Tab-separated table of C-alpha atoms in Angstrom:
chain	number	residue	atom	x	y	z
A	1	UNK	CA	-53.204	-37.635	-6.641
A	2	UNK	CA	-57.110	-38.513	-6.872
A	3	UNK	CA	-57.248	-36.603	-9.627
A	4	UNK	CA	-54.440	-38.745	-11.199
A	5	UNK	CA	-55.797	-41.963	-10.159
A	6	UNK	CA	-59.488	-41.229	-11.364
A	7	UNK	CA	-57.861	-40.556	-14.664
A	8	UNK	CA	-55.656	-43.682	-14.809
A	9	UNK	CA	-58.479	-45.337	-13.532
A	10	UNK	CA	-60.685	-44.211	-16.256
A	11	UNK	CA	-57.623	-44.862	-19.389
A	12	UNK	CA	-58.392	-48.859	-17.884
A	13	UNK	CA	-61.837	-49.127	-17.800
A	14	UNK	CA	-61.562	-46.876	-21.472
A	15	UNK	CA	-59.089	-49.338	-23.510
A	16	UNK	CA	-61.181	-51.948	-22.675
A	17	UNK	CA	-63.623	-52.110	-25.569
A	18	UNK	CA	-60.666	-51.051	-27.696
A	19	UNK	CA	-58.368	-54.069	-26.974
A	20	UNK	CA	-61.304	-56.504	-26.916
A	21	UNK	CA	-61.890	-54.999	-30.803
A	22	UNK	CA	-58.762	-54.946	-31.785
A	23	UNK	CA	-58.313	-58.962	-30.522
A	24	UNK	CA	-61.294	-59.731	-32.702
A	25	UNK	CA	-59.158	-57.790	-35.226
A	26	UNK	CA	-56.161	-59.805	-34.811
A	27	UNK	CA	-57.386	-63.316	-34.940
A	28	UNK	CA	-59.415	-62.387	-37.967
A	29	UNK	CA	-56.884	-61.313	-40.045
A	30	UNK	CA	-54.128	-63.245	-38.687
A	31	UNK	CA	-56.299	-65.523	-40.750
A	32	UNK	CA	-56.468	-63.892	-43.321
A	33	UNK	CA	-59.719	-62.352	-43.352
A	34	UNK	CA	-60.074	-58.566	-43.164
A	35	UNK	CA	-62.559	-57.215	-40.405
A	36	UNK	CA	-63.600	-53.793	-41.101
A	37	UNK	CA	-66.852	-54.807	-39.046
A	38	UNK	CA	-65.475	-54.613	-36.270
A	39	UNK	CA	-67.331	-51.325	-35.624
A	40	UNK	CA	-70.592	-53.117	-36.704
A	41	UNK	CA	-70.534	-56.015	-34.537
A	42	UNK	CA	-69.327	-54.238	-31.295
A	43	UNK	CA	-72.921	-51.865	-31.946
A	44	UNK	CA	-74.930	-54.522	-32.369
A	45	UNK	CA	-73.537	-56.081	-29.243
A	46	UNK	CA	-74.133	-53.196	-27.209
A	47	UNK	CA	-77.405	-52.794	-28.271
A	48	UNK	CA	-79.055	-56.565	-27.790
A	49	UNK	CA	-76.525	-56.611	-23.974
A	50	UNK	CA	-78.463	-53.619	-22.840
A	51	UNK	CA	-81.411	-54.695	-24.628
A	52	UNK	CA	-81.583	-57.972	-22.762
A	53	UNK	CA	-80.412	-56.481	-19.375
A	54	UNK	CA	-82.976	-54.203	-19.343
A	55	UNK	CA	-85.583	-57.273	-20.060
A	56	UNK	CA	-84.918	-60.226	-18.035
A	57	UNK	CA	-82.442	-57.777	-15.183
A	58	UNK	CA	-79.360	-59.654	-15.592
A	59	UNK	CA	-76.201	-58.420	-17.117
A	60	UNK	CA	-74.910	-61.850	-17.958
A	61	UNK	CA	-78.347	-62.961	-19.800
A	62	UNK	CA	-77.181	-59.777	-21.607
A	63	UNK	CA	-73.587	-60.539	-22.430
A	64	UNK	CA	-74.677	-64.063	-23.745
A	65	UNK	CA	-76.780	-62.235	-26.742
A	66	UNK	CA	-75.022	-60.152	-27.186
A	67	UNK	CA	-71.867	-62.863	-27.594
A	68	UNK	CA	-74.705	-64.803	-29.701
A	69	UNK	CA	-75.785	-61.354	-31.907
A	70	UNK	CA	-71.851	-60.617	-32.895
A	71	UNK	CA	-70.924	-64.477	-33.665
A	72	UNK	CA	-74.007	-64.419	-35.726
A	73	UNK	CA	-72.422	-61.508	-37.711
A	74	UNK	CA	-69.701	-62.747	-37.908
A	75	UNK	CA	-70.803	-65.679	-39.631
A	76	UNK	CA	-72.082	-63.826	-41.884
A	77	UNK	CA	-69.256	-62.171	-42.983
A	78	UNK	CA	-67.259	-65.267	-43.279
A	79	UNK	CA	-69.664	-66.416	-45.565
A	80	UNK	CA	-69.356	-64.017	-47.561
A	81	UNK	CA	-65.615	-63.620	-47.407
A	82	UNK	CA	-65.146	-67.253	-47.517
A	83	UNK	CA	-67.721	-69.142	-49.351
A	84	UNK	CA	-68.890	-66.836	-51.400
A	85	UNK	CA	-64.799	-65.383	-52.211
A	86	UNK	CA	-66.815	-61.813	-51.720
A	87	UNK	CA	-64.846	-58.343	-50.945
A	88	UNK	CA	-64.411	-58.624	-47.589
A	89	UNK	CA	-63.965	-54.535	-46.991
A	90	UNK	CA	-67.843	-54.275	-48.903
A	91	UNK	CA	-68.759	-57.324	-46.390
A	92	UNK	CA	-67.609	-55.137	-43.505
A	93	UNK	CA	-69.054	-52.158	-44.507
A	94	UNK	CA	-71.989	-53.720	-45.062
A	95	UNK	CA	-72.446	-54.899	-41.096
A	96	UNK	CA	-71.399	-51.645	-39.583
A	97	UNK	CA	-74.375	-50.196	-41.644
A	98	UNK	CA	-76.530	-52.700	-41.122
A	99	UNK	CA	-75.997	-52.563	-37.279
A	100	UNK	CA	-76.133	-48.887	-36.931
A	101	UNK	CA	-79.562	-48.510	-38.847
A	102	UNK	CA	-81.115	-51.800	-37.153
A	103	UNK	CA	-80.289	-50.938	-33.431
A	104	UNK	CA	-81.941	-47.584	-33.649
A	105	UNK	CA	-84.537	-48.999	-35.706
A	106	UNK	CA	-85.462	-52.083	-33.162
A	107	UNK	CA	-84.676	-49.839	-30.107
A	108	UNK	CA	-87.358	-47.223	-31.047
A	109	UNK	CA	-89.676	-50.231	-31.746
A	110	UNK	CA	-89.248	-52.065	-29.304
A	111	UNK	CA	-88.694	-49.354	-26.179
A	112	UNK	CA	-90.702	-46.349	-27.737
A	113	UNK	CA	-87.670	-44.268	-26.335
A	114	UNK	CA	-86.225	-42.854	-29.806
A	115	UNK	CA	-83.959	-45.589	-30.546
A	116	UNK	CA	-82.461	-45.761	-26.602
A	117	UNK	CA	-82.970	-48.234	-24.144
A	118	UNK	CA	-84.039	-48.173	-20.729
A	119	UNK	CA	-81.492	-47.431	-17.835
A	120	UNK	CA	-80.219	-50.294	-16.169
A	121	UNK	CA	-80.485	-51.644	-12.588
A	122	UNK	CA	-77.479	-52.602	-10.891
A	123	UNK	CA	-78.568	-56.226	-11.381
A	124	UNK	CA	-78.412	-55.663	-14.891
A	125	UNK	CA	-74.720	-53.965	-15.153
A	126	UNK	CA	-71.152	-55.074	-14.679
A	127	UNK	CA	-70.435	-53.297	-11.849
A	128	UNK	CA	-66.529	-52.583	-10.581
A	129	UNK	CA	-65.809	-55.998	-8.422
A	130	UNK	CA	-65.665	-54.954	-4.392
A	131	UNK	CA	-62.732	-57.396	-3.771
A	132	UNK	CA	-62.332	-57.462	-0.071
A	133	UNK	CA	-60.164	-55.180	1.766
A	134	UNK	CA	-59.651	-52.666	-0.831
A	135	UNK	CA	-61.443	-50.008	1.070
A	136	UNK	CA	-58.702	-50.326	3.930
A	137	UNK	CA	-56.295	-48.787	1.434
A	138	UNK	CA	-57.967	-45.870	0.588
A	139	UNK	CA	-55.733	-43.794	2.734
A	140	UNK	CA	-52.521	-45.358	2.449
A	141	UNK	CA	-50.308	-43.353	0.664
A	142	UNK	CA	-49.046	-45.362	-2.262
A	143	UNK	CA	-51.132	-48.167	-2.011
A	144	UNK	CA	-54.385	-46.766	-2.026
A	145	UNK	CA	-53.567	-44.774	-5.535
A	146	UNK	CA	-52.692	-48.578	-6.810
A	147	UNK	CA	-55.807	-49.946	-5.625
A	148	UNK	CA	-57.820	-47.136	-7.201
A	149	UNK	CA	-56.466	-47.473	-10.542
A	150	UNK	CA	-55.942	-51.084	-10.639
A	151	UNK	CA	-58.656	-52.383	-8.300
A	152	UNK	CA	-61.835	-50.630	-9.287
A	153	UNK	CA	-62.512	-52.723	-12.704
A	154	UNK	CA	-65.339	-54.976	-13.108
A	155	UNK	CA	-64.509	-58.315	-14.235
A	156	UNK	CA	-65.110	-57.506	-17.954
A	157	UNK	CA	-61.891	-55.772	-17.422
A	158	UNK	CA	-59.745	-58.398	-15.983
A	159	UNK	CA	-61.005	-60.837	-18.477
A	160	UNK	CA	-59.365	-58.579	-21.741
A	161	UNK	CA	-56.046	-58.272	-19.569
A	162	UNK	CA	-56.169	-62.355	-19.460
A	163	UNK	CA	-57.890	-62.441	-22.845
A	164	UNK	CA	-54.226	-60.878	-24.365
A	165	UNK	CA	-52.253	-63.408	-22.908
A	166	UNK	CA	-54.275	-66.426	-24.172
A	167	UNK	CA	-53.795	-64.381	-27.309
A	168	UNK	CA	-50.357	-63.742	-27.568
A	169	UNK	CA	-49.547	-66.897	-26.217
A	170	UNK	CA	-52.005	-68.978	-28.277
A	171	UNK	CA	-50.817	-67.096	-31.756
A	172	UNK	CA	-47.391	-68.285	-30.562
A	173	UNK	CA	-47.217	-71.718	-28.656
A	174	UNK	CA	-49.951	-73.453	-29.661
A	175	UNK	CA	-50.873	-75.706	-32.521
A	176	UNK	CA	-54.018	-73.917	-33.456
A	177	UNK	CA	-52.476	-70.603	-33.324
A	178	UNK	CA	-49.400	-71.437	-35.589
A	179	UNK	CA	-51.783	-72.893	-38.198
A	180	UNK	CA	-53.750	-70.086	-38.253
A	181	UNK	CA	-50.679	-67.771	-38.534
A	182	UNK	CA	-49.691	-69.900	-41.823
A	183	UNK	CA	-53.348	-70.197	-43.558
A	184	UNK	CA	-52.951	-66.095	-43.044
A	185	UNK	CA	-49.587	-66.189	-44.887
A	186	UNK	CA	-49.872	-69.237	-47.303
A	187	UNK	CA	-53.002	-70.988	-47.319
A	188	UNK	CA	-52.038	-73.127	-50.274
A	189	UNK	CA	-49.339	-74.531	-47.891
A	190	UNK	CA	-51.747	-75.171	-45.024
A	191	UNK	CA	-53.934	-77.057	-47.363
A	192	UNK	CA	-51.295	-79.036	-49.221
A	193	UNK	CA	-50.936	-80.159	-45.717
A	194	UNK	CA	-54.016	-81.315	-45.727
A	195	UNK	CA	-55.540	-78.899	-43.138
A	196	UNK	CA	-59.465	-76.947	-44.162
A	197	UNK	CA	-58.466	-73.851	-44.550
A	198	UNK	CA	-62.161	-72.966	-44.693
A	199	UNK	CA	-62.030	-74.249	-41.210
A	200	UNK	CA	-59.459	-72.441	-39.738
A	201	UNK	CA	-60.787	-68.830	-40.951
A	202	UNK	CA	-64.463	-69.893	-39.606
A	203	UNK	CA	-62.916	-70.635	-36.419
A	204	UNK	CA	-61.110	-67.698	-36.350
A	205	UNK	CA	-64.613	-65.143	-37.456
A	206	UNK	CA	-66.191	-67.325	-34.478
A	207	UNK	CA	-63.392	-65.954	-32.128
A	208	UNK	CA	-63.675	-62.275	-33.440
A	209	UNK	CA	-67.200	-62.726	-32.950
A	210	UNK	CA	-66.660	-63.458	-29.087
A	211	UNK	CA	-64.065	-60.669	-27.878
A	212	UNK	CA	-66.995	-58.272	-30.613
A	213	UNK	CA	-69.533	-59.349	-28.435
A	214	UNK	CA	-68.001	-58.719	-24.971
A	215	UNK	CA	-66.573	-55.184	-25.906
A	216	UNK	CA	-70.200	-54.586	-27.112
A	217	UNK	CA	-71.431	-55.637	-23.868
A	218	UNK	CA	-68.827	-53.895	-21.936
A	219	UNK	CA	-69.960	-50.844	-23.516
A	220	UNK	CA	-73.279	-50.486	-22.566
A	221	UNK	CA	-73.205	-52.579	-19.134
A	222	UNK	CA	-70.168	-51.225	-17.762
A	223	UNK	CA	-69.260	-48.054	-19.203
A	224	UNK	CA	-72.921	-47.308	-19.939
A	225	UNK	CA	-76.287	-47.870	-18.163
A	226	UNK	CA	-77.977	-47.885	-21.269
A	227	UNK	CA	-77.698	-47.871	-25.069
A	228	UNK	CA	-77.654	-45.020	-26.880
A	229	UNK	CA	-77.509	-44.293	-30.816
A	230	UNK	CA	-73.399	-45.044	-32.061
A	231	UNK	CA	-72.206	-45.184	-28.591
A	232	UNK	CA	-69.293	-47.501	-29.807
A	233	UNK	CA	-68.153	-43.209	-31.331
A	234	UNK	CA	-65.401	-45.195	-33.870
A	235	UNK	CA	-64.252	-47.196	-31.625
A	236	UNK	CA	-63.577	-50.146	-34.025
A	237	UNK	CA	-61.729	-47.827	-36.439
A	238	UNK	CA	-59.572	-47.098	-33.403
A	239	UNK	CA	-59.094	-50.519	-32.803
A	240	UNK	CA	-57.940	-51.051	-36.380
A	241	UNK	CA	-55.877	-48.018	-35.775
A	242	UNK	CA	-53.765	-49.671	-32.840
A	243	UNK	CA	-53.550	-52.609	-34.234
A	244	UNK	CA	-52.196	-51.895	-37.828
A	245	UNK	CA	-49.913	-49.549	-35.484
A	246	UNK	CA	-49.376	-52.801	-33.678
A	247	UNK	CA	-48.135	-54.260	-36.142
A	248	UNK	CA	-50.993	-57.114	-36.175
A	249	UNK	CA	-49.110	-58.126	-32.379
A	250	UNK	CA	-51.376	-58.523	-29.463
A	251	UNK	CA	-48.744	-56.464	-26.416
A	252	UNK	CA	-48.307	-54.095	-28.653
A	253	UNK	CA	-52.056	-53.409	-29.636
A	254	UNK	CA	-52.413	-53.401	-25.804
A	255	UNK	CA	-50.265	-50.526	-25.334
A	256	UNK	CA	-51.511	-48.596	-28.209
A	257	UNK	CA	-55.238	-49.239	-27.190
A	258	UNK	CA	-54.059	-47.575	-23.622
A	259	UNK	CA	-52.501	-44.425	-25.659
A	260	UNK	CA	-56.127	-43.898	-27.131
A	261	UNK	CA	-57.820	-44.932	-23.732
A	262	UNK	CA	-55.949	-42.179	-22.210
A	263	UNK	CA	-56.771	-39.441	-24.585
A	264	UNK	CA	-59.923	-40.173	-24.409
A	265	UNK	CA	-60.235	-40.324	-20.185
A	266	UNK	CA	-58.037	-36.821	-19.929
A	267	UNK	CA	-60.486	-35.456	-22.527
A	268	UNK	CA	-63.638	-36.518	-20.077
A	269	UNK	CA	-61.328	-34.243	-16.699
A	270	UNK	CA	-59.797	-31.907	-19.105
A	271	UNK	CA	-63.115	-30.163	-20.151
A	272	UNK	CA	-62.920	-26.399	-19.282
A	273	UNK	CA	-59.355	-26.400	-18.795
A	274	UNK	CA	-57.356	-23.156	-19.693
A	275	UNK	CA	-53.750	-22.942	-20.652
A	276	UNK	CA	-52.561	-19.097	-20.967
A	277	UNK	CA	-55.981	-17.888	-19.620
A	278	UNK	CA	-57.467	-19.173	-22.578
A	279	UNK	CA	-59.859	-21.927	-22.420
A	280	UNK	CA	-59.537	-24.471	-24.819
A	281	UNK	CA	-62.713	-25.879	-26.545
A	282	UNK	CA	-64.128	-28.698	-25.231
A	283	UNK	CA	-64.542	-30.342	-29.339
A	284	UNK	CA	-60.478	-30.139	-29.504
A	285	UNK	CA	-60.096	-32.337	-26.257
A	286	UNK	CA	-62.407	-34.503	-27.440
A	287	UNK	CA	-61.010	-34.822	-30.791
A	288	UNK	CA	-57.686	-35.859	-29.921
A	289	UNK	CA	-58.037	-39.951	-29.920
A	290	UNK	CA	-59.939	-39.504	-33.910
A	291	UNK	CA	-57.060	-37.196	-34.585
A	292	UNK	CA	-54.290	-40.124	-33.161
A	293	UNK	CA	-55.791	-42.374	-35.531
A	294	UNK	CA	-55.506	-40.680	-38.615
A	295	UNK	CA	-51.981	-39.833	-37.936
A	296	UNK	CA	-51.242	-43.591	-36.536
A	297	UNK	CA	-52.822	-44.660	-40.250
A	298	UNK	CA	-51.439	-42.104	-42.192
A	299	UNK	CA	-47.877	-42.860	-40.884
A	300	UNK	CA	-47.664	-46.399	-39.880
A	301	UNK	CA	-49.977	-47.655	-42.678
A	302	UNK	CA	-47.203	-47.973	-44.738
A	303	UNK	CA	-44.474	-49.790	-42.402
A	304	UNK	CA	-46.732	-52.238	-40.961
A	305	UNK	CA	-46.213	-55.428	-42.716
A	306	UNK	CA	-49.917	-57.695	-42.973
A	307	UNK	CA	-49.987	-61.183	-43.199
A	308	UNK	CA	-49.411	-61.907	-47.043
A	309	UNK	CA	-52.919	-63.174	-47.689
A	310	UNK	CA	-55.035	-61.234	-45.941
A	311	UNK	CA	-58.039	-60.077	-47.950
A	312	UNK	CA	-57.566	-62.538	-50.575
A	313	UNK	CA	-60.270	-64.910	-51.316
A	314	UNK	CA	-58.925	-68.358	-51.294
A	315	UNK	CA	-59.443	-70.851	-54.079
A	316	UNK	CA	-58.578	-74.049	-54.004
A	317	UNK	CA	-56.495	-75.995	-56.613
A	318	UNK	CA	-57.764	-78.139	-59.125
């Protein structure tokens, strides 16, 4: 039962990055705006959170760069997808390269450590929350395996569980959210209306920018003591993954984000394992959540319905 819990445990504190990306994903192109830089922005955020941390010792000093690094991106790529009516894949692309030659670059300069950063105090991490009276239940029966999977989080990882209900009920209830579900399905409606489109999908960047930054920061505070070189490991093409699979819905990215969180955990306990007396390699355990996502693209891809105008540069008529 340990053994279960540690690996429930660790399919939480796994999907977290993963459904923070795949939020950033959704409000993006619920816009309208396609975010392959998703992968981009999360690295970059890892980098400067750990970066920081490891400067001034404090994990939240950390978190706000690294917020401030992503939304910066961000920006950029609305520019260019906006403004400038650019391809917004090539705008994508272009970040995710960008971040994974400039982090190693900076973090070599700046640490002398080959592109890592120091290790972290405890000061300067998000450690799991000791929420009082927890430890009593460590030998209860049932309640002790529910407190170990569900209670040993930090608060990074209560904040994306609360972070997809703002979501799903924002995209749904909400003023904001049901304009920004039109301008990704007929802007030229929304701005008949006489509503900025141009506003809406900057707003929207901003907020992809935000859950970037904190999966970025989860990553390398929590997860991590440290940065090392592409520890995000395609973690914003998974998020992608789950949420084209999602069907660009938030619940639903949730529980696909938890299907490649738990690969992922049972490959980290499964190492070694043997099935028949034959041990199977430790590169085909760890393979399974890339594998999931080519088969979730490959056959989903096709029934998953985008919003209509996602991807297409708006123009305004004349």
């Amino acid at each position: 039962m340990d053994l279960y819990a540690e690996i429930f445990a660790s399919t939480i504190r796994m999907s977290v990055p993963l459904v923070l990306a795949a939020l950033a994903g959704l409000w993006s192109e619920r816009s309208g705006i396609v975010d392959i830089g998703l992968e981009g922005k999360m690295l970059a955020a890892a980098f400067i959170a750990a970066s920081a941390s490891a400067v001034y010792g404090s994990a939240w000093i950390g978190l706000f760069f690294a917020i401030l690094v992503s939304v910066g991106l961000a920006l950029v790529h609305g520019y260019a997808s906006i403004n400038q009516r650019g391809n917004q894949v090539v705008s994508g692309v272009a970040i995710n390269m960008l971040a994974a030659g400039l982090a190693v670059v900076l973090g070599n300069t700046w640490f002398k450590e080959g592109g890592r950063t120091p290790s972290l105090p405890p000061a300067g991490r998000f450690m799991p929350l000791d929420i009082p009276g927890v430890s009593a239940l460590a030998d209860v029966p049932v309640l002790g395996f529910l407190a170990k999977v569900f209670l040993s989080h930090s608060i990074i990882t209560y904040l994306a569980i609360i972070l997809v209900v703002l979501t799903a009920w924002a995209l749904s209830r909400t003023r904001f959210g049901l304009r920004l579900r039109a301008v990704g399905e007929n802007p030229h409606a929304v701005d008949t209306a006489g509503i900025s489109v141009a506003g809406l999908r900057y707003r929207a960047v901003i907020i992809a920018g935000v859950l970037c930054g904190l999966a970025g920061a989860f990553i390398s505070t929590s997860l991590s003591s440290s940065f090392v070189r592409d520890m995000t490991a395609g973690g914003g093409f998974m998020a992608l993954a789950a949420l084209i699979f999602a069907n660009w819905r938030p619940w639903r990215a949730l529980f696909a984000c938890l299907l490649f969180g738990f690969l992922q955990a049972s490959g980290n306990y499964l190492q070694g394992v043997s099935v028949g007396g034959v041990q199977i390699p430790v590169q085909f355990i760890n393979m399974l959540p890339y594998v999931l996502t080519v088969v979730l693209l490959a056959g989903f891809i096709g029934k998953s319905i985008p919003p209509k105008a996602s991807g297409i540069p708006y123009t305004k008529d004349r």
